[in-house]
Amino acid sequence: MLLPLLALAATAGAPPILPRSAILGPQTLAAALATAAANHRRYDANGDGYVTREELAAFVRRMMGGLPMPGIDAAHPLPPASEAIFAAADTDHDGRVSLAETLAGARRQFAREGADQDGVVSQAERMALITRNAEELTQQLAKPAPPRP
């Protein structure tokens, strides 16, 4: 679940975060969990088993290749959308995301994508979810943003 919005991008010279087959073809839960675990390790810069906001912010900066990102400052190292994703993944609210939290998020995402619950997320199911997410995001962006703490 961690950073699904960045899952379609790639770091400079690195393989994609999400395998092309996971975007274009059917995906099993085992494949989704393997991808989530690999991404967790990629974000965990110091290898302690946890992803912190700072590690995720550094990864996002690398992904963006130095492009300006609105909403970023010393007090808010993550863009607002990435912060919301991090906060949702950090289910125990300790300021870091464990591998267990990442895998639990991947299971929730897989269940949300697999509308027919047949154990495989098809391209049609994934595209339907992407469409719903885009519609929800469009509605959220149309609302004034609350002030950040």
PDB file of N, CA and C in Angstrom, residues 61 64-69:
ATOM      1  N   ARG A  61      11.910  12.426  -3.184  1.00  0.00           N
ATOM      2  CA  ARG A  61      12.787  13.425  -3.817  1.00  0.00           C
ATOM      3  C   ARG A  61      13.599  12.806  -4.948  1.00  0.00           C
ATOM      4  N   MET A  64      11.380  12.245  -7.931  1.00  0.00           N
ATOM      5  CA  MET A  64      11.012  13.486  -8.609  1.00  0.00           C
ATOM      6  C   MET A  64      12.205  14.126  -9.317  1.00  0.00           C
ATOM      7  N   GLY A  65      13.403  13.620  -9.086  1.00  0.00           N
ATOM      8  CA  GLY A  65      14.573  14.097  -9.795  1.00  0.00           C
ATOM      9  C   GLY A  65      14.841  15.585  -9.634  1.00  0.00           C
ATOM     10  N   GLY A  66      14.545  16.126  -8.462  1.00  0.00           N
ATOM     11  CA  GLY A  66      14.811  17.531  -8.208  1.00  0.00           C
ATOM     12  C   GLY A  66      13.706  18.488  -8.644  1.00  0.00           C
ATOM     13  N   LEU A  67      12.631  17.962  -9.204  1.00  0.00           N
ATOM     14  CA  LEU A  67      11.519  18.833  -9.584  1.00  0.00           C
ATOM     15  C   LEU A  67      10.874  19.424  -8.335  1.00  0.00           C
ATOM     16  N   PRO A  68      10.392  20.654  -8.412  1.00  0.00           N
ATOM     17  CA  PRO A  68       9.750  21.257  -7.228  1.00  0.00           C
ATOM     18  C   PRO A  68       8.478  20.500  -6.854  1.00  0.00           C
ATOM     19  N   MET A  69       8.243  20.396  -5.549  1.00  0.00           N
ATOM     20  CA  MET A  69       7.051  19.712  -5.051  1.00  0.00           C
ATOM     21  C   MET A  69       6.313  20.655  -4.110  1.00  0.00           C
TER      22      MET A  69
END
